[in-house]
Amino acid sequence: MTLEEKIAMLHGNALFSSAGVPRLGIPELTCDDGPLGVREEIKRFDWASANWTTDSATFLPNGSAIAATWNPVMANKYGVVIGEEANARNKNIMLAPAFNICRMPLCGRTYEYYSEDPYLNSQLAIQSVKGIQSQHVAACVKHFAANNQEFHRDSVNTIVDERALREIYLPAFKAAVQQGDAYAVMSAYNKVNGYWCSENDFLLNKVLKKEWGFKGLVMSDWSGVHHTVAAANNELDIEMGSSGPYDQWYFAKPLLAAVKAGQVSVKTIDDKVRRILWLIYHTSMSANHPEGAIATPAHTKSAYDIASESIVLLKNDANLLPLNAGKIKSIAVIGDNATRTFALGGYGAGVKARHEVTALEGIKSRFGKTASISFAQGYKAEYSANNTDAQNSGYDQPDKNLIGQAVALAKTTDIAILCIGSNREYESEGHDRKNLELPFGEQALVDAVTAANPNTIIVIMAGAPYNLNEIKKSNHTIVWSWFNGSEAGNALADVLKGIVNPSGRLPFTFPVSLNDSPAFALNTYPGKNLTADYKEGILVGYRWYDTKNINPLYCFGYGLSYTNFTYTDLTTNKTNYQPGDKITVSLKVKNTGSVAGKEVIQLYVSKLNPSVLRPAKELKAFKKMMIAPATTAAVSININAGDLAYFDSKLSTWVVEPGQYKIMAASSSKDIRQIVTIIVR
Ligand code: BGC
């Protein structure tokens, strides 16, 4: 290959591709977003729709919904669907999954990301990647690293100590690379500790490629490159971006010049090309490359399975759920979100959904034969991610007329199902939310409808934490759903009807107040002078709330079921362990109710008398299990004693401190059921 041919492979030649070498039969590399499904085809050189009629796809539940399943099998299903649909559209790389840690509740991409916990993220990331790549499509995991706010995302310098990087922000990337064998990584827009992620020697060279042995390629985020020589020598492999002229990009003519001037070696260029070829051999040029398929019944089933395991029952104090369809003659379905679709909206990747079942459609299909179902809009969702704040002003005001109509309707029905929350305009890439409040004057609607109908069920569809203080205080029945994909309405209706027993658990903490959350308590968001100093270090998410004794509104790992589970007989296979040992934790979990249900058994670990700061507890393992009614399941879960280590920044190594550790078997991070103490020597 000539140097020119090689360099042509190292930068975009269109919005979502980079060049091959036709002379040698090396194909173009094609990629596409993204987290919610294979995005609609856009024009080769601009972001406008290509207006294809064959690019509709399965809309998969958003990242925090996948995380709420607490089920890696669901992440794998997600990946397989994405991979099969990517093949049918001739895409070699899917720009997914995205799993930056949910550090700050207002981050606009919280809905796209998974959770606030590195272990939960890791388990899901591994399986998403494996699912995608099982179809000979590369997963490009993103955004590496510490891209936890959208405000100033392309200029902010994240200051984060190495311990927090190693314990919180990097583990899921490491797991995706080492256990998931991800073929590609996307560098983030921001700087980490003074260096752009696209030219960060520590992240890309030292950690990713040298320490983790990453064999694949590093691709920049779109227009996220800042220098030619620094990026090339610090292990960025491909520059991607939005608009041309492509030959002027950092990794085009300037890179050729830098090689000729001796600033970047031919060996460095060859390494990048070799990585691209390696990826091509595993994807578009792989043997037995699958053809792929779009929106098959199996894909719809996967979307349904994920959605139905993601829904979180937050409150069921009146035992109103599951609804007794035989007794209900009339249902008022209220709220803009009952008829809204979520596949598209805001900035960032969406999906032209082949189909998307709304809540109203789902409720009609599950209850329509036995009950009359009527709809009232309840509120107007007048907010656009493209608007200025001034243009959006007033978006939070209730609409008295719509509330009046909703109340009039709710007074006449047996049940009111209120579908509120946010939408894809309100939660969007490129912006953070301004506060935790429910938008569109929804609280006023909730209050009015609840007063009019004592059998009001609150269904909240959103992708991130909100202020639910009032609703938690005043409402007896609260269900949390998400931007839940093509089958969202069916899954929701099946949960309401009890065809599905809810088993979702919150993937992040809902704080009582924004000021309780670390970034706000320490005044580090959005940062000063374009610097976000992650002063809370390792105390992210429940690690912060628990260690500081701050009670959350809803804690990490929380979610109810239509049955109850008791935990007994917690033991470990030994009492004393060496750091290389496997700790086998056993317990019995009994379903004491009359319906089958899935319980998420969570194992948290805490070091007793640590010599360094340790979080009050850390999730080290979990298992989701279906347990039949009145049945006791024997549960066995392994933890590597080595995973009890903390990262010692001074020694730059992981250290398993000898001493006592508490292992807590829990139904949520605040609901510890059983404790056993072990010793590591
Ligand atoms: C986003 C990426 C995305 C890329 C291409 C960027 O703005 O941060 O997540 O993959 O655009 O659409």
XYZ file of C-alpha atoms and ligand atoms in Angstrom:
693
model
C 0.000 0.000 0.000
C 1.197 3.500 -0.680
C 1.394 5.983 2.155
C -1.454 7.918 0.517
C -3.642 4.824 0.406
C -2.956 4.135 4.059
C -3.689 7.663 5.149
C -6.944 7.678 3.194
C -8.070 4.865 5.506
C -7.415 6.922 8.625
C -10.085 9.579 8.258
C -13.704 9.904 7.273
C -14.541 10.206 3.592
C -18.197 10.858 4.357
C -20.271 11.291 7.502
C -20.299 7.625 8.439
C -17.504 5.977 6.476
C -13.789 5.951 5.850
C -12.063 4.897 2.665
C -10.950 1.449 1.631
C -8.424 0.736 -1.088
C -10.385 -0.300 -4.186
C -7.173 -1.271 -6.003
C -6.593 -3.988 -3.398
C -10.199 -4.913 -2.781
C -10.192 -3.356 0.686
C -13.732 -2.158 1.324
C -14.837 1.096 2.859
C -15.469 0.992 6.564
C -19.072 1.890 7.271
C -20.528 2.797 10.620
C -23.750 4.011 12.117
C -25.344 4.991 15.397
C -26.193 3.743 17.734
C -27.603 3.065 21.090
C -31.326 2.906 20.275
C -31.061 0.855 17.103
C -29.621 1.314 13.643
C -30.331 4.931 12.883
C -32.119 6.033 9.768
C -29.968 6.495 6.671
C -28.741 10.019 6.272
C -27.191 11.588 3.204
C -23.581 10.706 2.549
C -22.322 14.213 3.135
C -24.861 15.878 5.391
C -27.114 15.109 8.315
C -30.353 15.344 6.347
C -32.409 12.213 5.917
C -31.539 10.202 2.831
C -35.265 9.602 2.517
C -34.905 5.894 2.083
C -37.962 3.730 2.451
C -35.998 0.655 3.482
C -34.206 1.988 6.559
C -36.770 1.525 9.274
C -35.548 -0.560 12.178
C -36.355 -2.036 15.532
C -36.328 0.624 18.209
C -34.592 -0.899 21.228
C -35.143 0.305 24.788
C -32.730 3.065 25.802
C -29.555 2.405 27.789
C -30.937 3.134 31.254
C -33.865 0.816 30.454
C -31.445 -1.966 29.553
C -29.583 -1.277 32.790
C -32.855 -1.425 34.738
C -33.345 -5.014 33.615
C -30.247 -5.916 35.642
C -30.026 -8.767 33.218
C -27.000 -9.268 30.961
C -29.098 -11.658 28.842
C -31.180 -8.640 27.845
C -28.064 -6.678 26.910
C -27.050 -9.587 24.709
C -30.463 -9.673 23.026
C -30.136 -5.962 22.357
C -26.738 -6.538 20.771
C -27.905 -9.363 18.519
C -30.775 -7.252 17.171
C -28.470 -4.319 16.501
C -25.922 -6.576 14.828
C -28.449 -8.307 12.568
C -30.015 -5.045 11.513
C -26.604 -3.452 10.947
C -25.731 -6.280 8.569
C -28.914 -5.815 6.614
C -27.881 -2.186 6.178
C -24.241 -3.009 5.361
C -22.771 -1.310 8.397
C -19.499 -2.714 9.727
C -19.363 -0.770 12.970
C -22.189 0.128 15.303
C -21.441 3.187 17.430
C -22.801 1.461 20.506
C -23.157 0.673 23.333
C -22.652 3.952 25.217
C -22.050 3.544 28.909
C -20.475 6.542 30.524
C -21.131 6.536 34.254
C -24.232 8.454 35.320
C -22.323 10.799 37.604
C -24.654 13.757 37.500
C -28.431 13.311 37.371
C -28.993 16.105 34.859
C -26.671 14.813 32.137
C -28.603 14.981 28.877
C -27.420 11.544 27.759
C -28.293 9.715 30.965
C -31.041 7.971 29.030
C -28.486 6.643 26.556
C -26.070 5.462 29.212
C -26.495 2.594 31.632
C -26.037 3.262 35.312
C -24.066 4.873 38.113
C -22.265 1.645 38.958
C -19.145 0.324 37.227
C -19.907 -3.334 37.903
C -23.463 -3.243 36.569
C -22.196 -1.294 33.547
C -19.451 -3.833 32.965
C -21.741 -6.859 32.967
C -24.122 -5.193 30.510
C -21.383 -3.774 28.286
C -19.724 -7.177 27.894
C -22.951 -8.757 26.699
C -24.056 -5.888 24.449
C -20.698 -6.070 22.719
C -20.824 -9.847 22.435
C -24.330 -9.675 21.016
C -23.423 -7.130 18.348
C -20.188 -8.858 17.426
C -21.820 -12.299 17.267
C -23.179 -10.959 13.984
C -19.707 -10.030 12.678
C -20.400 -6.351 13.243
C -17.978 -4.319 15.361
C -19.196 -2.660 18.520
C -17.656 0.768 19.047
C -17.943 1.366 22.783
C -18.207 4.997 23.769
C -17.292 7.589 24.966
C -13.815 6.911 26.306
C -13.690 8.412 28.933
C -15.264 10.493 31.697
C -17.744 12.170 29.345
C -20.386 12.644 32.021
C -21.983 15.941 31.140
C -23.214 17.385 27.890
C -22.730 21.027 28.855
C -19.446 22.101 27.251
C -18.807 18.481 26.387
C -16.476 19.429 23.558
C -14.355 21.791 25.625
C -14.587 20.742 29.263
C -11.492 19.483 31.026
C -12.453 16.698 33.399
C -10.143 16.568 36.386
C -10.426 13.125 37.883
C -7.966 11.281 40.072
C -6.552 7.982 38.923
C -8.292 6.036 41.646
C -11.720 7.290 40.522
C -10.831 6.594 36.907
C -9.764 3.046 37.715
C -12.583 2.231 40.130
C -15.502 4.114 38.572
C -15.043 5.450 35.046
C -12.868 2.840 33.334
C -14.001 -0.615 34.505
C -16.818 -1.043 31.989
C -14.493 -0.069 29.127
C -11.911 -2.518 30.394
C -14.539 -5.258 30.637
C -15.901 -4.457 27.161
C -12.399 -4.706 25.730
C -11.018 -7.645 27.672
C -14.112 -9.765 28.275
C -16.341 -8.527 25.460
C -13.473 -8.298 22.922
C -14.827 -5.031 21.546
C -13.320 -4.275 18.155
C -13.572 -0.494 18.440
C -13.545 2.296 21.013
C -14.697 5.882 20.489
C -12.660 8.579 22.192
C -14.744 11.181 24.005
C -15.001 14.889 23.186
C -13.756 16.193 26.521
C -10.292 16.442 27.999
C -9.251 14.209 30.850
C -6.695 15.721 33.208
C -5.601 18.319 30.687
C -5.433 16.250 27.505
C -8.090 15.746 24.851
C -9.425 12.223 24.940
C -8.561 11.868 21.252
C -4.875 12.435 22.028
C -4.673 11.253 25.605
C -1.514 9.249 26.112
C -2.670 7.924 29.467
C -6.071 6.729 28.272
C -5.352 5.539 24.752
C -1.768 4.448 24.873
C -0.871 3.506 28.414
C -4.178 2.064 29.603
C -6.210 0.953 26.578
C -3.610 -0.363 24.205
C -0.642 -1.275 26.400
C -2.194 -2.302 29.695
C -5.459 -3.783 28.441
C -3.959 -5.143 25.236
C -6.696 -3.667 23.024
C -6.275 -4.998 19.489
C -8.977 -2.977 17.779
C -9.174 0.599 16.601
C -9.796 3.904 18.311
C -12.145 6.193 16.442
C -12.664 9.830 17.377
C -16.058 11.200 18.262
C -17.430 13.315 15.451
C -15.119 16.318 14.987
C -13.418 15.483 18.254
C -9.825 15.720 16.999
C -7.691 18.762 17.772
C -4.170 18.071 16.541
C -2.550 15.856 13.959
C 0.721 14.777 15.530
C -0.466 14.459 19.132
C -3.491 12.393 18.140
C -1.538 10.198 15.726
C 1.264 9.486 18.189
C -1.075 9.017 21.130
C -2.949 6.170 19.504
C -6.015 7.599 17.808
C -6.515 5.460 14.703
C -9.333 7.061 12.718
C -10.575 10.632 12.653
C -14.308 10.938 12.130
C -16.398 14.056 11.823
C -19.175 15.883 10.147
C -18.291 18.004 7.196
C -15.597 18.134 4.575
C -13.408 18.983 2.856
C -12.218 15.631 4.127
C -8.728 15.924 2.715
C -8.109 18.899 4.999
C -8.839 16.982 8.205
C -6.111 16.420 10.787
C -5.657 12.809 9.683
C -5.679 13.607 5.954
C -3.172 15.901 4.197
C -1.730 17.234 7.485
C -0.993 13.656 8.582
C 0.719 12.898 5.287
C 2.836 16.007 5.772
C 3.621 15.016 9.368
C 4.835 11.601 8.238
C 6.976 13.164 5.541
C 8.400 15.587 8.107
C 9.273 12.686 10.413
C 6.853 13.763 13.157
C 4.797 10.596 12.846
C 6.510 7.357 11.877
C 5.421 5.023 9.089
C 5.358 2.307 11.738
C 2.693 4.267 13.606
C 0.645 4.605 10.416
C 1.065 0.903 9.690
C -0.172 0.004 13.145
C -3.360 1.996 12.566
C -3.929 0.407 9.163
C -3.288 -3.039 10.592
C -5.935 -2.439 13.246
C -8.456 -1.356 10.617
C -7.702 -4.407 8.481
C -8.038 -6.624 11.547
C -11.473 -5.162 12.184
C -12.455 -5.582 8.527
C -11.423 -9.253 8.630
C -13.706 -9.715 11.623
C -16.611 -7.841 10.065
C -17.289 -7.105 6.396
C -14.671 -9.573 5.122
C -15.281 -12.266 7.715
C -15.958 -15.823 6.620
C -19.634 -16.835 6.719
C -20.705 -13.245 7.127
C -24.395 -13.207 8.086
C -26.772 -11.379 5.767
C -28.747 -9.803 8.545
C -32.405 -8.894 8.713
C -34.504 -5.983 9.838
C -37.399 -5.896 12.277
C -38.042 -9.621 12.287
C -40.548 -11.129 14.730
C -37.541 -12.266 16.790
C -36.329 -8.670 16.989
C -39.746 -7.505 18.114
C -39.738 -10.232 20.742
C -36.309 -9.100 21.990
C -37.484 -5.490 22.189
C -40.528 -6.685 24.148
C -38.480 -8.886 26.496
C -36.083 -6.074 27.340
C -38.878 -3.551 27.858
C -40.902 -5.885 30.047
C -37.931 -6.538 32.337
C -36.969 -2.869 32.532
C -40.155 -1.433 34.011
C -39.718 -0.520 37.670
C -42.614 -0.662 40.113
C -41.864 2.193 42.507
C -44.955 2.108 44.681
C -48.006 -0.129 44.992
C -49.308 0.795 48.438
C -52.977 0.203 47.636
C -52.253 -3.077 45.845
C -54.046 -1.599 42.877
C -51.632 -3.406 40.585
C -51.915 -5.743 38.868
C -55.225 -4.480 37.592
C -58.068 -6.904 37.800
C -59.253 -6.720 34.194
C -62.436 -8.645 35.035
C -63.647 -5.874 37.328
C -62.593 -2.790 35.413
C -65.168 -1.401 33.049
C -63.600 1.947 32.188
C -60.099 3.393 32.023
C -59.025 6.977 31.451
C -55.594 7.099 29.844
C -54.234 10.586 30.379
C -51.089 12.400 29.364
C -49.168 13.379 26.263
C -46.771 10.487 26.822
C -49.596 7.997 26.379
C -49.685 8.727 22.654
C -46.144 9.941 22.096
C -43.442 7.912 20.381
C -39.826 8.138 21.496
C -37.790 6.663 18.665
C -36.892 10.100 17.352
C -36.417 13.501 18.909
C -33.794 15.915 20.145
C -30.203 15.794 19.020
C -28.379 12.579 18.529
C -29.195 9.239 17.169
C -32.744 8.091 16.782
C -34.392 5.299 14.908
C -36.989 5.337 12.176
C -39.005 2.721 14.026
C -40.661 0.058 11.901
C -43.316 0.143 14.581
C -43.662 1.654 18.024
C -46.540 0.715 20.281
C -47.588 3.672 22.421
C -48.930 3.287 25.936
C -52.474 4.009 24.779
C -52.245 1.391 22.038
C -50.811 -1.157 24.455
C -53.504 -0.497 27.051
C -56.211 -0.736 24.379
C -54.853 -4.025 23.117
C -54.647 -5.555 26.618
C -57.790 -4.079 28.208
C -59.868 -2.896 25.244
C -62.039 -6.021 24.994
C -63.362 -5.734 28.527
C -63.222 -2.029 29.309
C -63.968 1.239 27.568
C -60.810 3.248 27.170
C -60.730 6.983 26.632
C -57.877 9.407 26.286
C -57.191 12.971 27.385
C -53.952 14.770 26.603
C -53.590 16.387 30.033
C -50.548 18.515 29.229
C -48.709 20.009 26.292
C -45.090 19.033 25.803
C -43.928 22.270 24.234
C -40.188 21.937 24.298
C -37.705 21.464 21.515
C -34.019 20.633 21.867
C -33.404 22.934 18.910
C -34.996 25.956 20.585
C -33.326 28.620 22.676
C -34.288 28.895 26.343
C -36.369 31.938 25.445
C -38.230 29.994 22.781
C -38.842 27.169 25.246
C -39.956 29.475 28.047
C -43.249 28.524 29.610
C -42.746 24.850 28.841
C -43.150 24.045 32.534
C -46.550 25.687 32.890
C -49.673 23.567 33.319
C -52.419 23.853 30.723
C -55.626 24.520 32.642
C -57.922 23.512 29.807
C -56.223 20.197 29.260
C -56.192 19.534 32.998
C -59.928 20.360 33.125
C -60.652 17.850 30.358
C -58.503 15.214 32.045
C -60.235 15.710 35.386
C -63.680 15.568 33.783
C -62.736 12.280 32.147
C -61.016 10.785 35.210
C -64.148 11.433 37.307
C -66.136 9.090 35.105
C -63.832 6.057 34.991
C -62.924 3.194 37.305
C -59.217 3.776 36.830
C -57.025 6.638 35.617
C -53.620 5.859 34.124
C -51.573 9.005 33.987
C -48.661 8.824 31.528
C -46.229 11.623 32.252
C -42.452 12.091 32.340
C -40.240 13.626 29.718
C -39.499 12.895 26.079
C -36.629 12.799 23.586
C -36.723 16.571 23.070
C -36.434 17.273 26.771
C -33.676 14.704 27.387
C -31.200 15.145 24.600
C -27.607 14.841 23.564
C -25.880 18.216 23.504
C -27.766 19.594 26.548
C -28.087 18.883 30.203
C -31.402 19.407 31.932
C -31.604 22.564 34.002
C -33.211 20.924 37.018
C -34.762 17.717 38.292
C -38.383 18.878 38.052
C -40.957 17.070 36.000
C -41.589 19.293 32.986
C -44.785 20.549 31.294
C -46.683 21.393 34.501
C -47.168 17.700 35.145
C -47.354 17.973 38.925
C -50.499 20.118 38.657
C -52.046 17.500 36.373
C -51.081 14.708 38.761
C -52.625 16.552 41.719
C -55.856 17.327 39.879
C -56.379 13.854 38.435
C -55.448 12.152 41.715
C -58.047 14.294 43.514
C -60.656 13.391 40.894
C -60.038 9.642 40.835
C -58.744 7.717 43.855
C -57.636 4.893 41.559
C -54.976 6.866 39.742
C -51.840 5.097 38.546
C -48.845 7.272 37.774
C -46.707 5.999 34.898
C -43.525 7.966 34.323
C -41.656 7.584 31.050
C -38.190 9.091 31.116
C -34.544 8.099 30.994
C -33.041 9.837 34.024
C -33.824 10.720 37.649
C -36.537 13.299 38.354
C -37.954 14.955 41.448
C -40.713 12.583 42.544
C -40.985 13.845 46.134
C -44.570 15.048 45.764
C -45.744 12.040 43.823
C -44.107 9.631 46.252
C -45.829 11.409 49.139
C -49.291 11.701 47.611
C -49.725 8.805 45.203
C -50.132 5.165 46.047
C -49.234 3.634 42.683
C -46.159 4.618 40.691
C -44.663 2.786 37.728
C -41.458 3.838 36.029
C -41.071 3.141 32.338
C -38.484 4.441 29.893
C -38.056 5.316 26.225
C -38.860 1.710 25.944
C -38.585 0.831 22.298
C -40.866 -0.611 19.657
C -42.856 -2.711 22.125
C -43.032 -0.174 24.966
C -46.824 0.046 25.154
C -47.352 -3.715 25.116
C -44.767 -4.282 27.835
C -46.272 -1.547 29.995
C -49.815 -2.843 29.582
C -48.673 -6.371 30.422
C -47.080 -5.109 33.629
C -50.281 -3.230 34.526
C -52.314 -6.356 33.856
C -49.969 -8.690 35.708
C -49.104 -10.747 32.628
C -45.593 -9.569 33.421
C -44.526 -9.305 37.037
C -42.298 -6.212 37.167
C -38.648 -6.975 37.818
C -36.827 -3.769 36.846
C -34.537 -2.170 39.406
C -33.317 1.424 39.369
C -29.910 1.763 37.735
C -29.290 5.073 39.489
C -30.175 6.946 42.660
C -33.078 9.372 42.701
C -31.901 12.057 45.133
C -34.350 13.915 47.365
C -32.760 17.113 46.135
C -30.225 17.960 43.476
C -28.034 19.467 46.187
C -27.676 16.045 47.763
C -25.893 14.728 44.699
C -22.079 14.881 44.769
C -21.516 17.180 41.802
C -23.912 19.729 43.301
C -22.978 19.263 46.946
C -19.357 19.939 46.003
C -20.258 22.616 43.464
C -18.355 20.928 40.652
C -21.023 21.079 37.985
C -20.797 22.428 35.344
C -17.314 23.444 36.467
C -15.443 26.708 36.423
C -13.360 27.981 33.523
C -14.281 24.899 31.496
C -12.892 22.631 34.196
C -15.045 20.031 35.928
C -13.195 18.831 38.982
C -14.585 15.480 40.092
C -13.855 16.233 43.733
C -16.079 13.431 44.970
C -13.475 10.986 43.613
C -14.758 7.436 43.985
C -17.930 8.471 45.809
C -20.227 8.407 42.797
C -23.900 7.408 42.932
C -24.932 5.294 45.931
C -21.293 5.174 47.020
C -21.725 8.881 47.844
C -25.182 8.771 49.416
C -24.434 5.747 51.585
C -20.993 6.857 52.708
C -22.273 10.340 53.560
C -25.474 9.023 55.149
C -27.727 10.949 52.807
C -31.091 9.323 52.320
C -32.136 9.172 48.684
C -35.713 9.366 47.465
C -35.304 6.043 45.676
C -32.058 4.175 45.993
C -29.930 2.344 43.464
C -31.194 -1.179 42.872
C -34.734 -0.427 44.082
C -37.872 -1.874 42.540
C -40.951 -3.762 43.747
C -42.606 -6.923 42.508
C -46.124 -8.340 42.710
C -44.691 -10.890 45.082
C -42.226 -10.840 47.996
C -38.927 -12.572 48.522
C -37.212 -13.557 51.742
C -33.493 -14.174 52.043
C -32.032 -16.795 54.410
C -28.985 -19.012 54.929
C -26.333 -16.661 53.624
C -22.971 -18.410 53.792
C -19.631 -18.463 52.047
C -17.707 -21.593 51.140
C -14.879 -20.579 53.498
C -14.142 -17.868 56.038
C -10.567 -17.115 55.083
C -9.456 -16.264 51.579
C -6.332 -15.390 49.638
C -6.548 -12.580 47.062
C -6.459 -15.132 44.226
C -9.401 -17.131 45.592
C -12.963 -17.342 44.441
C -15.551 -16.583 47.121
C -18.645 -18.681 46.597
C -21.607 -16.997 48.234
C -24.718 -19.106 48.816
C -28.136 -18.190 50.092
C -31.755 -19.185 49.842
C -34.353 -16.895 48.367
C -38.003 -17.743 48.817
C -40.874 -16.356 46.812
C -43.449 -16.022 49.588
C -46.274 -14.781 47.386
C -48.730 -16.417 45.052
C -47.286 -15.378 41.693
C -43.995 -16.162 40.005
C -41.497 -13.343 39.961
C -37.941 -12.384 39.157
C -35.774 -11.185 41.992
C -32.484 -9.364 41.519
C -30.196 -10.635 44.254
C -27.534 -7.992 44.811
C -24.260 -8.622 46.612
C -22.570 -5.575 48.086
C -19.216 -5.649 49.835
C -17.782 -3.392 52.483
C -14.300 -3.369 54.035
C -14.301 -3.221 57.811
C -11.846 -0.701 59.279
C -10.249 0.213 55.969
C -6.912 1.978 56.002
C -8.021 4.198 53.113
C -11.385 5.715 52.254
C -13.724 3.017 51.000
C -17.359 3.444 49.997
C -19.905 2.206 52.561
C -20.740 -0.504 50.062
C -19.936 -1.538 46.522
C -21.862 -3.841 44.218
C -19.684 -6.859 43.436
C -22.162 -9.332 41.965
C -25.842 -9.788 41.181
C -28.128 -12.415 39.782
C -31.617 -12.151 38.377
C -33.676 -15.258 39.005
C -37.207 -16.339 38.223
C -38.663 -18.015 41.306
C -41.984 -19.848 41.300
C -44.549 -18.998 43.999
C -44.039 -20.594 47.406
C -40.704 -21.910 46.209
C -37.236 -21.523 47.631
C -34.339 -21.114 45.245
C -30.806 -22.036 46.171
C -28.636 -19.204 44.921
C -24.917 -19.400 44.384
C -22.854 -16.430 43.232
C -19.087 -16.096 42.890
C -16.980 -13.083 43.705
C -13.250 -13.024 43.013
C -11.431 -12.022 46.172
C -9.190 -9.955 43.889
C -12.219 -7.817 43.029
C -12.291 -6.532 46.596
C -9.235 -4.441 45.754
C -9.041 -0.676 45.743
C -6.723 1.232 43.436
C -3.715 2.661 45.198
C -2.808 5.752 43.192
C 0.579 6.163 44.841
C 1.682 2.631 44.027
C -0.334 2.758 40.810
C -1.702 -0.689 41.437
C -4.699 -2.580 42.774
C -4.403 -3.594 46.415
C -6.498 -6.155 48.253
C -6.213 -4.941 51.788
C -6.043 -7.837 54.252
C -8.749 -7.942 56.901
C -12.471 -8.386 57.345
C -15.049 -7.754 54.659
C -18.802 -7.744 55.033
C -20.746 -9.386 52.233
C -24.323 -8.131 52.106
C -27.104 -9.926 50.262
C -29.599 -7.246 49.338
C -32.773 -6.588 47.443
C -31.635 -3.002 46.791
C -28.669 -0.914 47.918
C -30.663 0.135 51.018
C -32.467 -3.129 51.646
C -29.787 -5.386 53.101
C -31.296 -8.735 53.988
C -28.364 -10.817 55.208
C -24.730 -10.212 56.106
C -21.763 -12.532 56.370
C -18.221 -11.562 57.261
C -15.129 -13.041 55.663
C -11.423 -12.517 56.076
C -8.958 -11.921 53.284
C -5.313 -12.514 54.181
C -21.958 11.644 19.455
C -21.614 10.190 19.217
C -22.153 9.737 17.890
C -21.616 10.647 16.795
C -22.093 10.271 15.396
C -21.567 12.526 18.275
O -22.079 13.800 18.431
O -21.328 12.109 20.627
O -22.136 9.407 20.258
O -21.822 8.407 17.653
O -22.029 11.977 17.068
O -23.455 10.472 15.281
